[in-house]
Amino acid sequence: MFQERRISPRVHCSLPAEIETSLGKMIDVELVNISRSGFYVEGDDALAGLQPPQGLGATEVWLHFGLEHSPIHCHCRIVYKRRNSHDCIGLGLHIVSTHPESLDLIERFVAAR
């Protein structure tokens, strides 16, 4: 039997979002699940090229999306990347920082589901 081991509950969703790279490139993705501590997004092959800068251990991006008619902007670290199919890549993102009001919106969204 599967036992949930995450500290923060995660809920499924389907929201349009954008990833902004450190070079300012914008990549359309779908926000597939959300929690207080992070997200799982899916997108096309544009996500395949996301690599950490030379000499650094992690890739950091900005995730932009909307909740309850409010924009959310989260600075995130990519914790894993997986190819789900030939044209779909998934990224696990951990929130590094965001505005406290954005975190409140995320918590309310998760709690309501």
PDB file of N, CA and C in Angstrom:
ATOM      1  N   MET A   1       0.837  -1.184   0.000  1.00  0.00           N
ATOM      2  CA  MET A   1       0.000   0.000   0.000  1.00  0.00           C
ATOM      3  C   MET A   1       0.880   1.245   0.000  1.00  0.00           C
ATOM      4  N   PHE A   2       0.504   2.237  -0.788  1.00  0.00           N
ATOM      5  CA  PHE A   2       1.259   3.480  -0.893  1.00  0.00           C
ATOM      6  C   PHE A   2       0.973   4.368   0.310  1.00  0.00           C
ATOM      7  N   GLN A   3       2.024   4.863   0.924  1.00  0.00           N
ATOM      8  CA  GLN A   3       1.874   5.781   2.049  1.00  0.00           C
ATOM      9  C   GLN A   3       2.447   7.137   1.660  1.00  0.00           C
ATOM     10  N   GLU A   4       1.639   8.185   1.805  1.00  0.00           N
ATOM     11  CA  GLU A   4       2.080   9.546   1.491  1.00  0.00           C
ATOM     12  C   GLU A   4       3.159   9.967   2.479  1.00  0.00           C
ATOM     13  N   ARG A   5       4.327  10.362   1.947  1.00  0.00           N
ATOM     14  CA  ARG A   5       5.435  10.759   2.809  1.00  0.00           C
ATOM     15  C   ARG A   5       5.783  12.239   2.669  1.00  0.00           C
ATOM     16  N   ARG A   6       5.034  12.959   1.872  1.00  0.00           N
ATOM     17  CA  ARG A   6       5.313  14.382   1.704  1.00  0.00           C
ATOM     18  C   ARG A   6       4.898  15.150   2.955  1.00  0.00           C
ATOM     19  N   ILE A   7       5.668  16.171   3.281  1.00  0.00           N
ATOM     20  CA  ILE A   7       5.343  17.028   4.420  1.00  0.00           C
ATOM     21  C   ILE A   7       4.137  17.888   4.087  1.00  0.00           C
ATOM     22  N   SER A   8       4.101  18.422   2.871  1.00  0.00           N
ATOM     23  CA  SER A   8       2.995  19.280   2.442  1.00  0.00           C
ATOM     24  C   SER A   8       2.061  18.508   1.525  1.00  0.00           C
ATOM     25  N   PRO A   9       0.750  18.542   1.801  1.00  0.00           N
ATOM     26  CA  PRO A   9      -0.197  17.856   0.917  1.00  0.00           C
ATOM     27  C   PRO A   9      -0.132  18.428  -0.498  1.00  0.00           C
ATOM     28  N   ARG A  10      -0.317  17.569  -1.469  1.00  0.00           N
ATOM     29  CA  ARG A  10      -0.257  17.953  -2.871  1.00  0.00           C
ATOM     30  C   ARG A  10      -1.600  17.632  -3.503  1.00  0.00           C
ATOM     31  N   VAL A  11      -2.118  18.555  -4.311  1.00  0.00           N
ATOM     32  CA  VAL A  11      -3.399  18.320  -4.976  1.00  0.00           C
ATOM     33  C   VAL A  11      -3.222  18.466  -6.487  1.00  0.00           C
ATOM     34  N   HIS A  12      -4.011  17.705  -7.218  1.00  0.00           N
ATOM     35  CA  HIS A  12      -3.977  17.767  -8.677  1.00  0.00           C
ATOM     36  C   HIS A  12      -4.723  19.005  -9.155  1.00  0.00           C
ATOM     37  N   CYS A  13      -4.250  19.534 -10.257  1.00  0.00           N
ATOM     38  CA  CYS A  13      -4.891  20.679 -10.888  1.00  0.00           C
ATOM     39  C   CYS A  13      -4.517  20.669 -12.365  1.00  0.00           C
ATOM     40  N   SER A  14      -5.041  21.599 -13.092  1.00  0.00           N
ATOM     41  CA  SER A  14      -4.685  21.765 -14.501  1.00  0.00           C
ATOM     42  C   SER A  14      -4.775  23.256 -14.806  1.00  0.00           C
ATOM     43  N   LEU A  15      -3.645  23.934 -14.618  1.00  0.00           N
ATOM     44  CA  LEU A  15      -3.604  25.386 -14.787  1.00  0.00           C
ATOM     45  C   LEU A  15      -2.517  25.767 -15.781  1.00  0.00           C
ATOM     46  N   PRO A  16      -2.799  26.719 -16.669  1.00  0.00           N
ATOM     47  CA  PRO A  16      -1.731  27.203 -17.546  1.00  0.00           C
ATOM     48  C   PRO A  16      -0.713  27.981 -16.724  1.00  0.00           C
ATOM     49  N   ALA A  17       0.557  27.846 -17.083  1.00  0.00           N
ATOM     50  CA  ALA A  17       1.629  28.533 -16.367  1.00  0.00           C
ATOM     51  C   ALA A  17       2.778  28.799 -17.327  1.00  0.00           C
ATOM     52  N   GLU A  18       3.721  29.599 -16.868  1.00  0.00           N
ATOM     53  CA  GLU A  18       4.924  29.884 -17.645  1.00  0.00           C
ATOM     54  C   GLU A  18       6.137  29.721 -16.746  1.00  0.00           C
ATOM     55  N   ILE A  19       7.176  29.134 -17.306  1.00  0.00           N
ATOM     56  CA  ILE A  19       8.472  29.086 -16.647  1.00  0.00           C
ATOM     57  C   ILE A  19       9.341  30.156 -17.292  1.00  0.00           C
ATOM     58  N   GLU A  20      10.005  30.931 -16.453  1.00  0.00           N
ATOM     59  CA  GLU A  20      10.955  31.930 -16.932  1.00  0.00           C
ATOM     60  C   GLU A  20      12.352  31.482 -16.523  1.00  0.00           C
ATOM     61  N   THR A  21      13.222  31.313 -17.494  1.00  0.00           N
ATOM     62  CA  THR A  21      14.581  30.849 -17.217  1.00  0.00           C
ATOM     63  C   THR A  21      15.453  32.011 -16.749  1.00  0.00           C
ATOM     64  N   SER A  22      16.651  31.683 -16.300  1.00  0.00           N
ATOM     65  CA  SER A  22      17.588  32.710 -15.847  1.00  0.00           C
ATOM     66  C   SER A  22      18.006  33.640 -16.987  1.00  0.00           C
ATOM     67  N   LEU A  23      17.833  33.188 -18.225  1.00  0.00           N
ATOM     68  CA  LEU A  23      18.155  34.019 -19.388  1.00  0.00           C
ATOM     69  C   LEU A  23      16.947  34.807 -19.894  1.00  0.00           C
ATOM     70  N   GLY A  24      15.815  34.693 -19.198  1.00  0.00           N
ATOM     71  CA  GLY A  24      14.614  35.427 -19.576  1.00  0.00           C
ATOM     72  C   GLY A  24      13.727  34.739 -20.591  1.00  0.00           C
ATOM     73  N   LYS A  25      14.060  33.508 -20.975  1.00  0.00           N
ATOM     74  CA  LYS A  25      13.234  32.757 -21.921  1.00  0.00           C
ATOM     75  C   LYS A  25      11.959  32.298 -21.211  1.00  0.00           C
ATOM     76  N   MET A  26      10.819  32.457 -21.890  1.00  0.00           N
ATOM     77  CA  MET A  26       9.528  32.041 -21.335  1.00  0.00           C
ATOM     78  C   MET A  26       9.092  30.735 -22.005  1.00  0.00           C
ATOM     79  N   ILE A  27       8.681  29.764 -21.190  1.00  0.00           N
ATOM     80  CA  ILE A  27       8.263  28.455 -21.681  1.00  0.00           C
ATOM     81  C   ILE A  27       6.870  28.160 -21.141  1.00  0.00           C
ATOM     82  N   ASP A  28       5.917  27.897 -22.024  1.00  0.00           N
ATOM     83  CA  ASP A  28       4.560  27.534 -21.602  1.00  0.00           C
ATOM     84  C   ASP A  28       4.550  26.127 -21.032  1.00  0.00           C
ATOM     85  N   VAL A  29       3.887  25.965 -19.884  1.00  0.00           N
ATOM     86  CA  VAL A  29       3.746  24.661 -19.244  1.00  0.00           C
ATOM     87  C   VAL A  29       2.336  24.542 -18.673  1.00  0.00           C
ATOM     88  N   GLU A  30       2.014  23.346 -18.219  1.00  0.00           N
ATOM     89  CA  GLU A  30       0.767  23.110 -17.491  1.00  0.00           C
ATOM     90  C   GLU A  30       1.130  22.753 -16.062  1.00  0.00           C
ATOM     91  N   LEU A  31       0.527  23.448 -15.116  1.00  0.00           N
ATOM     92  CA  LEU A  31       0.706  23.136 -13.698  1.00  0.00           C
ATOM     93  C   LEU A  31      -0.212  21.953 -13.391  1.00  0.00           C
ATOM     94  N   VAL A  32       0.381  20.809 -13.048  1.00  0.00           N
ATOM     95  CA  VAL A  32      -0.359  19.556 -12.894  1.00  0.00           C
ATOM     96  C   VAL A  32      -0.699  19.263 -11.439  1.00  0.00           C
ATOM     97  N   ASN A  33       0.206  19.606 -10.515  1.00  0.00           N
ATOM     98  CA  ASN A  33      -0.148  19.527  -9.108  1.00  0.00           C
ATOM     99  C   ASN A  33       0.599  20.589  -8.327  1.00  0.00           C
ATOM    100  N   ILE A  34       0.061  20.877  -7.150  1.00  0.00           N
ATOM    101  CA  ILE A  34       0.512  22.030  -6.383  1.00  0.00           C
ATOM    102  C   ILE A  34       0.502  21.690  -4.890  1.00  0.00           C
ATOM    103  N   SER A  35       1.477  22.207  -4.178  1.00  0.00           N
ATOM    104  CA  SER A  35       1.519  22.089  -2.719  1.00  0.00           C
ATOM    105  C   SER A  35       2.148  23.357  -2.163  1.00  0.00           C
ATOM    106  N   ARG A  36       2.183  23.458  -0.854  1.00  0.00           N
ATOM    107  CA  ARG A  36       2.780  24.615  -0.195  1.00  0.00           C
ATOM    108  C   ARG A  36       4.280  24.690  -0.463  1.00  0.00           C
ATOM    109  N   SER A  37       4.891  23.569  -0.749  1.00  0.00           N
ATOM    110  CA  SER A  37       6.347  23.551  -0.912  1.00  0.00           C
ATOM    111  C   SER A  37       6.816  23.431  -2.360  1.00  0.00           C
ATOM    112  N   GLY A  38       5.900  23.130  -3.287  1.00  0.00           N
ATOM    113  CA  GLY A  38       6.364  22.981  -4.658  1.00  0.00           C
ATOM    114  C   GLY A  38       5.269  22.625  -5.636  1.00  0.00           C
ATOM    115  N   PHE A  39       5.728  22.307  -6.848  1.00  0.00           N
ATOM    116  CA  PHE A  39       4.817  22.081  -7.967  1.00  0.00           C
ATOM    117  C   PHE A  39       5.347  20.955  -8.854  1.00  0.00           C
ATOM    118  N   TYR A  40       4.440  20.412  -9.668  1.00  0.00           N
ATOM    119  CA  TYR A  40       4.830  19.534 -10.757  1.00  0.00           C
ATOM    120  C   TYR A  40       4.220  20.131 -12.009  1.00  0.00           C
ATOM    121  N   VAL A  41       5.069  20.386 -13.009  1.00  0.00           N
ATOM    122  CA  VAL A  41       4.611  20.969 -14.270  1.00  0.00           C
ATOM    123  C   VAL A  41       4.996  20.047 -15.414  1.00  0.00           C
ATOM    124  N   GLU A  42       4.237  20.151 -16.507  1.00  0.00           N
ATOM    125  CA  GLU A  42       4.546  19.388 -17.713  1.00  0.00           C
ATOM    126  C   GLU A  42       4.578  20.339 -18.897  1.00  0.00           C
ATOM    127  N   GLY A  43       5.477  20.029 -19.831  1.00  0.00           N
ATOM    128  CA  GLY A  43       5.593  20.832 -21.037  1.00  0.00           C
ATOM    129  C   GLY A  43       6.244  20.037 -22.144  1.00  0.00           C
ATOM    130  N   ASP A  44       6.552  20.729 -23.243  1.00  0.00           N
ATOM    131  CA  ASP A  44       7.125  20.059 -24.402  1.00  0.00           C
ATOM    132  C   ASP A  44       8.655  20.022 -24.313  1.00  0.00           C
ATOM    133  N   ASP A  45       9.290  19.734 -25.435  1.00  0.00           N
ATOM    134  CA  ASP A  45      10.747  19.583 -25.477  1.00  0.00           C
ATOM    135  C   ASP A  45      11.529  20.834 -25.096  1.00  0.00           C
ATOM    136  N   ALA A  46      10.871  21.983 -25.031  1.00  0.00           N
ATOM    137  CA  ALA A  46      11.565  23.201 -24.602  1.00  0.00           C
ATOM    138  C   ALA A  46      12.122  23.044 -23.183  1.00  0.00           C
ATOM    139  N   LEU A  47      11.516  22.143 -22.397  1.00  0.00           N
ATOM    140  CA  LEU A  47      11.995  21.908 -21.035  1.00  0.00           C
ATOM    141  C   LEU A  47      13.250  21.041 -20.997  1.00  0.00           C
ATOM    142  N   ALA A  48      13.519  20.325 -22.071  1.00  0.00           N
ATOM    143  CA  ALA A  48      14.663  19.400 -22.104  1.00  0.00           C
ATOM    144  C   ALA A  48      15.986  20.129 -21.941  1.00  0.00           C
ATOM    145  N   GLY A  49      16.060  21.350 -22.428  1.00  0.00           N
ATOM    146  CA  GLY A  49      17.317  22.089 -22.379  1.00  0.00           C
ATOM    147  C   GLY A  49      17.615  22.768 -21.064  1.00  0.00           C
ATOM    148  N   LEU A  50      16.718  22.685 -20.096  1.00  0.00           N
ATOM    149  CA  LEU A  50      16.976  23.325 -18.805  1.00  0.00           C
ATOM    150  C   LEU A  50      18.060  22.570 -18.055  1.00  0.00           C
ATOM    151  N   GLN A  51      19.204  23.198 -17.910  1.00  0.00           N
ATOM    152  CA  GLN A  51      20.358  22.608 -17.227  1.00  0.00           C
ATOM    153  C   GLN A  51      20.909  23.626 -16.240  1.00  0.00           C
ATOM    154  N   PRO A  52      21.570  23.161 -15.188  1.00  0.00           N
ATOM    155  CA  PRO A  52      22.166  24.116 -14.259  1.00  0.00           C
ATOM    156  C   PRO A  52      23.295  24.890 -14.926  1.00  0.00           C
ATOM    157  N   PRO A  53      23.500  26.148 -14.508  1.00  0.00           N
ATOM    158  CA  PRO A  53      24.627  26.906 -15.041  1.00  0.00           C
ATOM    159  C   PRO A  53      25.940  26.187 -14.754  1.00  0.00           C
ATOM    160  N   GLN A  54      26.927  26.390 -15.606  1.00  0.00           N
ATOM    161  CA  GLN A  54      28.230  25.737 -15.452  1.00  0.00           C
ATOM    162  C   GLN A  54      28.780  25.959 -14.046  1.00  0.00           C
ATOM    163  N   GLY A  55      29.137  24.870 -13.384  1.00  0.00           N
ATOM    164  CA  GLY A  55      29.735  24.960 -12.061  1.00  0.00           C
ATOM    165  C   GLY A  55      28.748  25.060 -10.921  1.00  0.00           C
ATOM    166  N   LEU A  56      27.447  25.132 -11.215  1.00  0.00           N
ATOM    167  CA  LEU A  56      26.434  25.199 -10.158  1.00  0.00           C
ATOM    168  C   LEU A  56      25.636  23.910 -10.144  1.00  0.00           C
ATOM    169  N   GLY A  57      25.088  23.564  -8.991  1.00  0.00           N
ATOM    170  CA  GLY A  57      24.438  22.279  -8.839  1.00  0.00           C
ATOM    171  C   GLY A  57      22.955  22.229  -9.122  1.00  0.00           C
ATOM    172  N   ALA A  58      22.279  23.361  -9.238  1.00  0.00           N
ATOM    173  CA  ALA A  58      20.831  23.321  -9.421  1.00  0.00           C
ATOM    174  C   ALA A  58      20.389  24.377 -10.427  1.00  0.00           C
ATOM    175  N   THR A  59      19.316  24.069 -11.124  1.00  0.00           N
ATOM    176  CA  THR A  59      18.719  25.030 -12.035  1.00  0.00           C
ATOM    177  C   THR A  59      17.580  25.730 -11.303  1.00  0.00           C
ATOM    178  N   GLU A  60      17.582  27.042 -11.354  1.00  0.00           N
ATOM    179  CA  GLU A  60      16.508  27.810 -10.733  1.00  0.00           C
ATOM    180  C   GLU A  60      15.755  28.569 -11.805  1.00  0.00           C
ATOM    181  N   VAL A  61      14.435  28.643 -11.638  1.00  0.00           N
ATOM    182  CA  VAL A  61      13.544  29.281 -12.605  1.00  0.00           C
ATOM    183  C   VAL A  61      12.479  30.051 -11.832  1.00  0.00           C
ATOM    184  N   TRP A  62      11.725  30.853 -12.561  1.00  0.00           N
ATOM    185  CA  TRP A  62      10.524  31.485 -12.011  1.00  0.00           C
ATOM    186  C   TRP A  62       9.320  30.787 -12.617  1.00  0.00           C
ATOM    187  N   LEU A  63       8.325  30.484 -11.781  1.00  0.00           N
ATOM    188  CA  LEU A  63       7.065  29.927 -12.267  1.00  0.00           C
ATOM    189  C   LEU A  63       5.999  31.000 -12.084  1.00  0.00           C
ATOM    190  N   HIS A  64       5.285  31.307 -13.167  1.00  0.00           N
ATOM    191  CA  HIS A  64       4.233  32.323 -13.157  1.00  0.00           C
ATOM    192  C   HIS A  64       2.904  31.655 -13.504  1.00  0.00           C
ATOM    193  N   PHE A  65       1.884  31.892 -12.678  1.00  0.00           N
ATOM    194  CA  PHE A  65       0.542  31.363 -12.949  1.00  0.00           C
ATOM    195  C   PHE A  65      -0.465  32.182 -12.158  1.00  0.00           C
ATOM    196  N   GLY A  66      -1.730  31.863 -12.283  1.00  0.00           N
ATOM    197  CA  GLY A  66      -2.766  32.587 -11.562  1.00  0.00           C
ATOM    198  C   GLY A  66      -3.597  31.672 -10.688  1.00  0.00           C
ATOM    199  N   LEU A  67      -3.974  32.200  -9.509  1.00  0.00           N
ATOM    200  CA  LEU A  67      -4.883  31.503  -8.590  1.00  0.00           C
ATOM    201  C   LEU A  67      -5.871  32.519  -8.054  1.00  0.00           C
ATOM    202  N   GLU A  68      -7.141  32.163  -8.032  1.00  0.00           N
ATOM    203  CA  GLU A  68      -8.182  33.035  -7.480  1.00  0.00           C
ATOM    204  C   GLU A  68      -8.076  34.453  -8.046  1.00  0.00           C
ATOM    205  N   HIS A  69      -7.852  34.560  -9.325  1.00  0.00           N
ATOM    206  CA  HIS A  69      -7.771  35.836 -10.042  1.00  0.00           C
ATOM    207  C   HIS A  69      -6.576  36.690  -9.616  1.00  0.00           C
ATOM    208  N   SER A  70      -5.572  36.067  -9.021  1.00  0.00           N
ATOM    209  CA  SER A  70      -4.364  36.789  -8.609  1.00  0.00           C
ATOM    210  C   SER A  70      -3.145  36.153  -9.260  1.00  0.00           C
ATOM    211  N   PRO A  71      -2.204  36.981  -9.713  1.00  0.00           N
ATOM    212  CA  PRO A  71      -0.966  36.418 -10.271  1.00  0.00           C
ATOM    213  C   PRO A  71      -0.062  35.873  -9.169  1.00  0.00           C
ATOM    214  N   ILE A  72       0.570  34.736  -9.442  1.00  0.00           N
ATOM    215  CA  ILE A  72       1.517  34.115  -8.515  1.00  0.00           C
ATOM    216  C   ILE A  72       2.860  34.023  -9.232  1.00  0.00           C
ATOM    217  N   HIS A  73       3.911  34.430  -8.549  1.00  0.00           N
ATOM    218  CA  HIS A  73       5.272  34.383  -9.095  1.00  0.00           C
ATOM    219  C   HIS A  73       6.154  33.717  -8.045  1.00  0.00           C
ATOM    220  N   CYS A  74       6.685  32.538  -8.372  1.00  0.00           N
ATOM    221  CA  CYS A  74       7.498  31.782  -7.424  1.00  0.00           C
ATOM    222  C   CYS A  74       8.887  31.520  -7.989  1.00  0.00           C
ATOM    223  N   HIS A  75       9.893  31.825  -7.203  1.00  0.00           N
ATOM    224  CA  HIS A  75      11.263  31.460  -7.540  1.00  0.00           C
ATOM    225  C   HIS A  75      11.426  30.008  -7.110  1.00  0.00           C
ATOM    226  N   CYS A  76      11.799  29.126  -8.027  1.00  0.00           N
ATOM    227  CA  CYS A  76      11.822  27.684  -7.756  1.00  0.00           C
ATOM    228  C   CYS A  76      13.144  27.055  -8.177  1.00  0.00           C
ATOM    229  N   ARG A  77      13.447  25.947  -7.548  1.00  0.00           N
ATOM    230  CA  ARG A  77      14.589  25.110  -7.917  1.00  0.00           C
ATOM    231  C   ARG A  77      14.039  23.829  -8.536  1.00  0.00           C
ATOM    232  N   ILE A  78      14.608  23.427  -9.665  1.00  0.00           N
ATOM    233  CA  ILE A  78      14.208  22.171 -10.293  1.00  0.00           C
ATOM    234  C   ILE A  78      14.839  21.030  -9.495  1.00  0.00           C
ATOM    235  N   VAL A  79      13.996  20.168  -8.924  1.00  0.00           N
ATOM    236  CA  VAL A  79      14.512  19.051  -8.127  1.00  0.00           C
ATOM    237  C   VAL A  79      14.552  17.753  -8.917  1.00  0.00           C
ATOM    238  N   TYR A  80      13.743  17.650  -9.966  1.00  0.00           N
ATOM    239  CA  TYR A  80      13.881  16.505 -10.871  1.00  0.00           C
ATOM    240  C   TYR A  80      13.232  16.817 -12.204  1.00  0.00           C
ATOM    241  N   LYS A  81      13.676  16.087 -13.204  1.00  0.00           N
ATOM    242  CA  LYS A  81      13.148  16.222 -14.566  1.00  0.00           C
ATOM    243  C   LYS A  81      12.955  14.816 -15.102  1.00  0.00           C
ATOM    244  N   ARG A  82      11.795  14.571 -15.718  1.00  0.00           N
ATOM    245  CA  ARG A  82      11.574  13.244 -16.311  1.00  0.00           C
ATOM    246  C   ARG A  82      10.802  13.371 -17.605  1.00  0.00           C
ATOM    247  N   ARG A  83      11.143  12.504 -18.530  1.00  0.00           N
ATOM    248  CA  ARG A  83      10.435  12.458 -19.814  1.00  0.00           C
ATOM    249  C   ARG A  83       9.258  11.506 -19.635  1.00  0.00           C
ATOM    250  N   ASN A  84       8.053  12.042 -19.785  1.00  0.00           N
ATOM    251  CA  ASN A  84       6.839  11.238 -19.645  1.00  0.00           C
ATOM    252  C   ASN A  84       6.449  10.550 -20.947  1.00  0.00           C
ATOM    253  N   SER A  85       6.780  11.182 -22.067  1.00  0.00           N
ATOM    254  CA  SER A  85       6.536  10.611 -23.394  1.00  0.00           C
ATOM    255  C   SER A  85       7.453  11.336 -24.365  1.00  0.00           C
ATOM    256  N   HIS A  86       7.379  10.985 -25.635  1.00  0.00           N
ATOM    257  CA  HIS A  86       8.287  11.610 -26.601  1.00  0.00           C
ATOM    258  C   HIS A  86       8.089  13.117 -26.709  1.00  0.00           C
ATOM    259  N   ASP A  87       6.909  13.619 -26.353  1.00  0.00           N
ATOM    260  CA  ASP A  87       6.663  15.060 -26.466  1.00  0.00           C
ATOM    261  C   ASP A  87       6.200  15.709 -25.160  1.00  0.00           C
ATOM    262  N   CYS A  88       6.483  15.071 -24.024  1.00  0.00           N
ATOM    263  CA  CYS A  88       6.060  15.611 -22.726  1.00  0.00           C
ATOM    264  C   CYS A  88       7.153  15.395 -21.682  1.00  0.00           C
ATOM    265  N   ILE A  89       7.606  16.487 -21.094  1.00  0.00           N
ATOM    266  CA  ILE A  89       8.610  16.439 -20.032  1.00  0.00           C
ATOM    267  C   ILE A  89       7.990  17.019 -18.770  1.00  0.00           C
ATOM    268  N   GLY A  90       8.244  16.378 -17.652  1.00  0.00           N
ATOM    269  CA  GLY A  90       7.748  16.854 -16.368  1.00  0.00           C
ATOM    270  C   GLY A  90       8.880  17.366 -15.500  1.00  0.00           C
ATOM    271  N   LEU A  91       8.588  18.421 -14.746  1.00  0.00           N
ATOM    272  CA  LEU A  91       9.559  18.978 -13.813  1.00  0.00           C
ATOM    273  C   LEU A  91       8.958  19.038 -12.420  1.00  0.00           C
ATOM    274  N   GLY A  92       9.725  18.591 -11.435  1.00  0.00           N
ATOM    275  CA  GLY A  92       9.377  18.791 -10.042  1.00  0.00           C
ATOM    276  C   GLY A  92      10.079  20.053  -9.579  1.00  0.00           C
ATOM    277  N   LEU A  93       9.312  20.992  -9.032  1.00  0.00           N
ATOM    278  CA  LEU A  93       9.856  22.285  -8.615  1.00  0.00           C
ATOM    279  C   LEU A  93       9.662  22.480  -7.113  1.00  0.00           C
ATOM    280  N   HIS A  94      10.701  22.956  -6.454  1.00  0.00           N
ATOM    281  CA  HIS A  94      10.630  23.292  -5.027  1.00  0.00           C
ATOM    282  C   HIS A  94      10.642  24.813  -4.908  1.00  0.00           C
ATOM    283  N   ILE A  95       9.735  25.372  -4.120  1.00  0.00           N
ATOM    284  CA  ILE A  95       9.663  26.822  -3.949  1.00  0.00           C
ATOM    285  C   ILE A  95      10.861  27.295  -3.130  1.00  0.00           C
ATOM    286  N   VAL A  96      11.630  28.203  -3.709  1.00  0.00           N
ATOM    287  CA  VAL A  96      12.747  28.840  -3.000  1.00  0.00           C
ATOM    288  C   VAL A  96      12.237  30.085  -2.294  1.00  0.00           C
ATOM    289  N   SER A  97      11.458  30.895  -3.030  1.00  0.00           N
ATOM    290  CA  SER A  97      10.877  32.090  -2.422  1.00  0.00           C
ATOM    291  C   SER A  97       9.665  32.541  -3.221  1.00  0.00           C
ATOM    292  N   THR A  98       8.765  33.204  -2.512  1.00  0.00           N
ATOM    293  CA  THR A  98       7.599  33.829  -3.121  1.00  0.00           C
ATOM    294  C   THR A  98       7.057  34.832  -2.119  1.00  0.00           C
ATOM    295  N   HIS A  99       6.164  35.651  -2.560  1.00  0.00           N
ATOM    296  CA  HIS A  99       5.552  36.643  -1.684  1.00  0.00           C
ATOM    297  C   HIS A  99       4.656  35.926  -0.668  1.00  0.00           C
ATOM    298  N   PRO A 100       4.635  36.358   0.590  1.00  0.00           N
ATOM    299  CA  PRO A 100       3.783  35.693   1.594  1.00  0.00           C
ATOM    300  C   PRO A 100       2.309  35.608   1.198  1.00  0.00           C
ATOM    301  N   GLU A 101       1.786  36.628   0.522  1.00  0.00           N
ATOM    302  CA  GLU A 101       0.390  36.568   0.076  1.00  0.00           C
ATOM    303  C   GLU A 101       0.181  35.474  -0.956  1.00  0.00           C
ATOM    304  N   SER A 102       1.178  35.242  -1.806  1.00  0.00           N
ATOM    305  CA  SER A 102       1.090  34.157  -2.789  1.00  0.00           C
ATOM    306  C   SER A 102       1.065  32.810  -2.084  1.00  0.00           C
ATOM    307  N   LEU A 103       1.881  32.656  -1.066  1.00  0.00           N
ATOM    308  CA  LEU A 103       1.900  31.411  -0.301  1.00  0.00           C
ATOM    309  C   LEU A 103       0.552  31.174   0.389  1.00  0.00           C
ATOM    310  N   ASP A 104      -0.057  32.240   0.891  1.00  0.00           N
ATOM    311  CA  ASP A 104      -1.394  32.115   1.491  1.00  0.00           C
ATOM    312  C   ASP A 104      -2.414  31.635   0.460  1.00  0.00           C
ATOM    313  N   LEU A 105      -2.350  32.183  -0.759  1.00  0.00           N
ATOM    314  CA  LEU A 105      -3.271  31.756  -1.822  1.00  0.00           C
ATOM    315  C   LEU A 105      -3.074  30.284  -2.157  1.00  0.00           C
ATOM    316  N   ILE A 106      -1.816  29.870  -2.237  1.00  0.00           N
ATOM    317  CA  ILE A 106      -1.514  28.464  -2.534  1.00  0.00           C
ATOM    318  C   ILE A 106      -2.067  27.572  -1.425  1.00  0.00           C
ATOM    319  N   GLU A 107      -1.855  27.944  -0.172  1.00  0.00           N
ATOM    320  CA  GLU A 107      -2.355  27.146   0.954  1.00  0.00           C
ATOM    321  C   GLU A 107      -3.877  27.045   0.936  1.00  0.00           C
ATOM    322  N   ARG A 108      -4.561  28.140   0.633  1.00  0.00           N
ATOM    323  CA  ARG A 108      -6.035  28.112   0.564  1.00  0.00           C
ATOM    324  C   ARG A 108      -6.509  27.225  -0.586  1.00  0.00           C
ATOM    325  N   PHE A 109      -5.834  27.299  -1.730  1.00  0.00           N
ATOM    326  CA  PHE A 109      -6.180  26.479  -2.886  1.00  0.00           C
ATOM    327  C   PHE A 109      -6.050  24.995  -2.540  1.00  0.00           C
ATOM    328  N   VAL A 110      -4.954  24.622  -1.900  1.00  0.00           N
ATOM    329  CA  VAL A 110      -4.724  23.221  -1.524  1.00  0.00           C
ATOM    330  C   VAL A 110      -5.741  22.766  -0.484  1.00  0.00           C
ATOM    331  N   ALA A 111      -5.994  23.593   0.517  1.00  0.00           N
ATOM    332  CA  ALA A 111      -6.921  23.232   1.590  1.00  0.00           C
ATOM    333  C   ALA A 111      -8.357  23.051   1.074  1.00  0.00           C
ATOM    334  N   ALA A 112      -8.714  23.810   0.048  1.00  0.00           N
ATOM    335  CA  ALA A 112     -10.081  23.739  -0.498  1.00  0.00           C
ATOM    336  C   ALA A 112     -10.320  22.459  -1.292  1.00  0.00           C
ATOM    337  N   ARG A 113      -9.270  21.763  -1.622  1.00  0.00           N
ATOM    338  CA  ARG A 113      -9.419  20.540  -2.416  1.00  0.00           C
ATOM    339  C   ARG A 113      -9.127  19.367  -1.565  1.00  0.00           C
TER     340      ARG A 113
END
